[in-house]
Tab-separated table of C-alpha atoms in Angstrom:
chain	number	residue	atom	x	y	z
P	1	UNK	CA	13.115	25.699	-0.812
P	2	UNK	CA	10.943	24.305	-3.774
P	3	UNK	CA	7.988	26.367	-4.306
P	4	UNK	CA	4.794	24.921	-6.893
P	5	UNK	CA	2.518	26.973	-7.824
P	6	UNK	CA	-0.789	26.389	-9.620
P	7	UNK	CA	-3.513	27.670	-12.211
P	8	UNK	CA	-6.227	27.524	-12.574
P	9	UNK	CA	-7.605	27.274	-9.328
P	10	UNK	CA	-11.267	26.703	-10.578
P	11	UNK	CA	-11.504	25.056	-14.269
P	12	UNK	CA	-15.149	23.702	-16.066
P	13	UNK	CA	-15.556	22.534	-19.010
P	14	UNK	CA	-18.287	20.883	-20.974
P	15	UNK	CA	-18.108	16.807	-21.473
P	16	UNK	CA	-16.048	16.082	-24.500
P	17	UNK	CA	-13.878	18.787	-24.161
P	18	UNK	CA	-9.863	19.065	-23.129
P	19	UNK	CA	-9.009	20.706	-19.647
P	20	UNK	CA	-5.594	22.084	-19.202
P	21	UNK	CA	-3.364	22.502	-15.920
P	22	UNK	CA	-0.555	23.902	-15.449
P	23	UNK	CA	2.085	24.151	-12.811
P	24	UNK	CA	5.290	25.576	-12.697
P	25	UNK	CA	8.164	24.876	-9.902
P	26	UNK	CA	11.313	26.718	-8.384
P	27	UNK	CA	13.694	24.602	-7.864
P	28	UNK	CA	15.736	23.421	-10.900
P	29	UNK	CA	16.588	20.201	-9.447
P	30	UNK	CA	13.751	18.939	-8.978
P	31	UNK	CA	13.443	15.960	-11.000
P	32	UNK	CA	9.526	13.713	-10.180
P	33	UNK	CA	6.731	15.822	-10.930
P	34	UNK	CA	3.041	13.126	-10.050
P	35	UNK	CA	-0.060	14.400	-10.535
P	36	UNK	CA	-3.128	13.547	-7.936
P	37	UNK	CA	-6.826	13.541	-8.292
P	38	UNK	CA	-8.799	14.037	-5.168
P	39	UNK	CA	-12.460	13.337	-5.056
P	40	UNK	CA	-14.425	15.166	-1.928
P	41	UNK	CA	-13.106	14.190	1.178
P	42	UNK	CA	-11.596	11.087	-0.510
P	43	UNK	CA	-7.680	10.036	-0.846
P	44	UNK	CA	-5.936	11.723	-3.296
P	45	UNK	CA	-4.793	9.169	-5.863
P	46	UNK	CA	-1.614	9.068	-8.262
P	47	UNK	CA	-3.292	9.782	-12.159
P	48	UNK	CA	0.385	10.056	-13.758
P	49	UNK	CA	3.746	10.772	-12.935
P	50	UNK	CA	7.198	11.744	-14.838
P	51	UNK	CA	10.342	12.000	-14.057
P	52	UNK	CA	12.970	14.974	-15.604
P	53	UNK	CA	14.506	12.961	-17.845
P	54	UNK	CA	11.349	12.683	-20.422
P	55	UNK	CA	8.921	15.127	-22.061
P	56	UNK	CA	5.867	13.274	-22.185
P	57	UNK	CA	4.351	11.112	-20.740
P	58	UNK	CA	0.622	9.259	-21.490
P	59	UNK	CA	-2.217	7.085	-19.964
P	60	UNK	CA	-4.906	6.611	-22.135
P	61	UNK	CA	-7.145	9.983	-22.113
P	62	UNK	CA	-3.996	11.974	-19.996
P	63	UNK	CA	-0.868	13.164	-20.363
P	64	UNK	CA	1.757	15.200	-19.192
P	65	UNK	CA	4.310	17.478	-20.247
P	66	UNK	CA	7.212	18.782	-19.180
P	67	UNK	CA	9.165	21.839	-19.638
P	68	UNK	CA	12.808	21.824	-17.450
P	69	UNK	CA	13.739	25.164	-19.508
P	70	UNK	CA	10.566	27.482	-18.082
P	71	UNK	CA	10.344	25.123	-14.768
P	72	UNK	CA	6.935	23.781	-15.369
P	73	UNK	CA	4.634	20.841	-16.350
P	74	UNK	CA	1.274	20.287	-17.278
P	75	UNK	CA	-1.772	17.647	-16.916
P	76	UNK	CA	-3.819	16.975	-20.187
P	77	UNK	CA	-7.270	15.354	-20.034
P	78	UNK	CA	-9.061	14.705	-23.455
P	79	UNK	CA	-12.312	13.445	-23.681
P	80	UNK	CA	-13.316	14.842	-20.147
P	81	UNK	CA	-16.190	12.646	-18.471
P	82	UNK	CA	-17.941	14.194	-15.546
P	83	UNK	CA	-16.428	11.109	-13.461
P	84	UNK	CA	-13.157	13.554	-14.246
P	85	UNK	CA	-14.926	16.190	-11.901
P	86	UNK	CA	-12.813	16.001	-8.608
P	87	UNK	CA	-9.439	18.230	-7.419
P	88	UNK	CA	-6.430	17.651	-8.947
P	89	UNK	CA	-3.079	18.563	-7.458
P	90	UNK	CA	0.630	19.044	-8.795
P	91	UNK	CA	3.854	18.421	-7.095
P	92	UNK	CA	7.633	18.574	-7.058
P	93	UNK	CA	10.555	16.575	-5.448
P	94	UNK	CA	14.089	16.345	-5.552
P	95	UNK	CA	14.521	12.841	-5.193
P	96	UNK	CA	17.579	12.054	-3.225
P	97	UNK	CA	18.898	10.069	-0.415
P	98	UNK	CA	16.236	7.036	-0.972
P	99	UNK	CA	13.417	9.197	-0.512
P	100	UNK	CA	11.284	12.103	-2.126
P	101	UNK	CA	9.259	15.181	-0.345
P	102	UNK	CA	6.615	16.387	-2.052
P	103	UNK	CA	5.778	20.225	-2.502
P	104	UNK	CA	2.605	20.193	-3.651
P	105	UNK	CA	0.570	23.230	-5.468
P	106	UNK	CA	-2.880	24.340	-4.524
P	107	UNK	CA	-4.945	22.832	-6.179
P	108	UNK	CA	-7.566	22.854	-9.544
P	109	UNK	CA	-11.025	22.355	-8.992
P	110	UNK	CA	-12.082	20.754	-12.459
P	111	UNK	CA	-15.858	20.275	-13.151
P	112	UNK	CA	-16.849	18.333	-16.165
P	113	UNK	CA	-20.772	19.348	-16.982
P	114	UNK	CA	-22.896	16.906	-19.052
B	1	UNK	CA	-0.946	-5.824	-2.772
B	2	UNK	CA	-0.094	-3.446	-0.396
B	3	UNK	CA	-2.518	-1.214	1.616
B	4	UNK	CA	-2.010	1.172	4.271
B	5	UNK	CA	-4.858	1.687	7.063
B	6	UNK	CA	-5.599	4.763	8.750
B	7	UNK	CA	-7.656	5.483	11.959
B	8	UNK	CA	-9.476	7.107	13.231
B	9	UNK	CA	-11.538	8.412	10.441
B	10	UNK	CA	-12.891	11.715	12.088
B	11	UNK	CA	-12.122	12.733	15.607
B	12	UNK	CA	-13.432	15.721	17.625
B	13	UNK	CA	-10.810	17.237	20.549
B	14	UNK	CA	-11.247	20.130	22.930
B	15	UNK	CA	-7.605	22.709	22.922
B	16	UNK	CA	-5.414	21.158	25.116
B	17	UNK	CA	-5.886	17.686	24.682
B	18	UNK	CA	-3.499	15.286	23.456
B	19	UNK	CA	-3.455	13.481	20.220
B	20	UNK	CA	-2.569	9.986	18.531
B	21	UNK	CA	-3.255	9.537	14.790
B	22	UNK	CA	-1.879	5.897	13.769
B	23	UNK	CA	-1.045	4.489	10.321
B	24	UNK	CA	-0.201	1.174	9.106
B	25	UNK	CA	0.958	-0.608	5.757
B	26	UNK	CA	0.364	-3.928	4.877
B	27	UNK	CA	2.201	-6.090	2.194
B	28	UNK	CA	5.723	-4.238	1.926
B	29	UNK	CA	9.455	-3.633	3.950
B	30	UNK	CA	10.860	-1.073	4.830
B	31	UNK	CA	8.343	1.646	2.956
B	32	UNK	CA	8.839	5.483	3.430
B	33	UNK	CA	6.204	6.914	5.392
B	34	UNK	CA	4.908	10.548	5.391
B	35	UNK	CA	2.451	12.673	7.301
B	36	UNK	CA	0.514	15.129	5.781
B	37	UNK	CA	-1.852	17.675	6.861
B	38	UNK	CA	-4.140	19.407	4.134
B	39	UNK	CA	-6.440	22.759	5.291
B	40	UNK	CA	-10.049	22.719	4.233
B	41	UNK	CA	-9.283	23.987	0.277
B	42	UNK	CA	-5.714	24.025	-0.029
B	43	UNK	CA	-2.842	21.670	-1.034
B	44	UNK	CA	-1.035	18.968	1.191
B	45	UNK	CA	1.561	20.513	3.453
B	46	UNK	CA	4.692	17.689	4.493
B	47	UNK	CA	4.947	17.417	8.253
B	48	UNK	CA	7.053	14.305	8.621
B	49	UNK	CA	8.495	11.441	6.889
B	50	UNK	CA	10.758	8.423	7.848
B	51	UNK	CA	12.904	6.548	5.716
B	52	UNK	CA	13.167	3.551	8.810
B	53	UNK	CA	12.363	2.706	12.192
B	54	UNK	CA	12.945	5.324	14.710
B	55	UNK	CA	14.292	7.958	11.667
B	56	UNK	CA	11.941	10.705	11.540
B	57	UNK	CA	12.879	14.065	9.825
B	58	UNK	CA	10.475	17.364	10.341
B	59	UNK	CA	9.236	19.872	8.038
B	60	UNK	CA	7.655	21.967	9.399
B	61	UNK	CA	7.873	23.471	13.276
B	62	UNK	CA	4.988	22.783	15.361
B	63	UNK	CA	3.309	21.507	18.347
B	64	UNK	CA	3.381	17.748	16.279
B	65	UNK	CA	5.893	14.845	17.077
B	66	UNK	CA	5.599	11.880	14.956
B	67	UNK	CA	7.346	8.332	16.282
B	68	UNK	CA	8.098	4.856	14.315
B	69	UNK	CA	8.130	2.044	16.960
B	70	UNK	CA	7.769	-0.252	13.929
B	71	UNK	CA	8.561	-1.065	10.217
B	72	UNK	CA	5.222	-0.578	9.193
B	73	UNK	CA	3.368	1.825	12.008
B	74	UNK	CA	3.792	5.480	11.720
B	75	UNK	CA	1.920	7.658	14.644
B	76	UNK	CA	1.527	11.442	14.846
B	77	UNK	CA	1.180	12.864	18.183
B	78	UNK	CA	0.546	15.589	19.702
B	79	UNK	CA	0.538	16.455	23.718
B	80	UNK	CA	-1.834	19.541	23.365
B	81	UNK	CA	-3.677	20.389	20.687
B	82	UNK	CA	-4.324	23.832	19.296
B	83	UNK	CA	-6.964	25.370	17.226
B	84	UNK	CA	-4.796	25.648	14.273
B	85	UNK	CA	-4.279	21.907	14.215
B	86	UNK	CA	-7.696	21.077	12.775
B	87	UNK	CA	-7.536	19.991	9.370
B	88	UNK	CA	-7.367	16.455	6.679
B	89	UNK	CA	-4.346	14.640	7.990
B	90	UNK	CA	-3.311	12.072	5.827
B	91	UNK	CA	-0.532	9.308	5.733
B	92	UNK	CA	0.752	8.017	2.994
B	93	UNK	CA	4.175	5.416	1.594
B	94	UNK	CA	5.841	4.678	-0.827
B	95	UNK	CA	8.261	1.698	-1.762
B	96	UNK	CA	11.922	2.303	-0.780
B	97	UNK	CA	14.177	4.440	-3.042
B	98	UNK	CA	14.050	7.640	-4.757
B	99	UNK	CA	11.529	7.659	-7.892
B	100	UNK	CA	8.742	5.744	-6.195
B	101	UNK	CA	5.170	7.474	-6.026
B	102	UNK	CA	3.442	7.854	-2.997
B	103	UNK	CA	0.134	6.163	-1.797
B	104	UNK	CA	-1.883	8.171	0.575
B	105	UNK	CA	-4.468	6.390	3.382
B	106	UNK	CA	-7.822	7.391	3.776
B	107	UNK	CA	-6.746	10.432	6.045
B	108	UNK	CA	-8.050	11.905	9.562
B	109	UNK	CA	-10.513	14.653	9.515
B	110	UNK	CA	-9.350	16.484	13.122
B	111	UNK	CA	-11.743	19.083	14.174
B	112	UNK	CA	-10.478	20.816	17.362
B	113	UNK	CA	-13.176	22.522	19.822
């Protein structure tokens, strides 16, 4: 089955500055990649999302990329704000049948310090 | 707009006692509905999702059951509760079809005694 993994697990970075996440997957057909930001023992909440059939994809101050060669994708924040600081998770689907399941990394703790 | 409600919000159980986590969405048909369960650090792990009423497809093997008696209502049970159980569980749904993303509820913090 689909596997996602995750790095970094821990990221900080000063306010102003880019943060960089990266996941890759295992399963070549998987085709919707959505990234979610989870704030302490809040929902998580779709950020951005992408299907396989585009590169990139941006939202003001984030973006992600995607790489179907090397199996993975990345989330791009510029301009981080320490409202940014929260956990932000990766996933994978194969999206068939009406429906998609989610494998979702770990997790990457970001903290944005003023 | 649509929202999806989730109770309760915490809940405390002793092993061996049963359990009844219930979700509901508001404003949409026919939504896919998935249970989640995330451990205290780590990612979410897919336990169940349904794609209509009384259609419920498992993930993952457990001591968990998980029932649709209605379009929008989506409850995970359990008829004795282990340690191992504790843990975020969140619902979530998304709209029907393939490329839609999914919207999660508040979630259930289950700590088991």
């Amino acid at each position: 089955g689909e596997n996602v993994e995750q790095h970094p697990s821990t990221l900080s970075v000063q306010e102003g500055d880019s943060a960089v996440i990266k996941c890759t997957y295992s399963d070549s057909a998987s085709n919707y990649f959505p990234w979610y930001k989870q704030e302490l023992g809040k929902r998580p909440q779709l950020i951005i999302d992408i299907r396989s059939n585009v590169g990139e994809k941006k939202d003001q101050r984030i973006a992600v990329t995607l790489n179907k060669t090397a199996k993975h994708f990345s989330l791009h924040i510029t301009e981080t704000q320490p409202e940014d600081s929260a956990v932000y998770f990766c996933a994978a689907s194969i999206v068939s049948g009406g429906y998609n399941k989610l494998i979702f990394g770990a997790g990457t703790r970001l903290a944005v310090h003023p | 707009s649509q929202t999806i409600h989730q109770w309760p919000a915490t809940l405390v159980q002793p092993v061996g006692s049963p359990l009844s986590l219930e979700c509901t969405v508001e404003g949409t048909s026919n939504p896919n509905l998935y249970w989640y369960r995330q451990a205290a650090g780590r990612g979410l792990q897919l336990l169940f999702y349904s794609v209509g009423i009384g259609q419920i497809s498992s993930e993952v093997p457990q001591n968990l059951s998980a029932s649709r008696p209605q379009d929008r209502q989506f409850i995970l049970s359990s008829k004795k509760l282990l340690l191992s159980d504790s843990g975020f569980y969140l619902c979530a749904w998304s709209a029907p079809g393939g490329f839609q993303p999914q919207h999660f509820g508040d979630g259930t913090r289950l700590s088991i005694l």
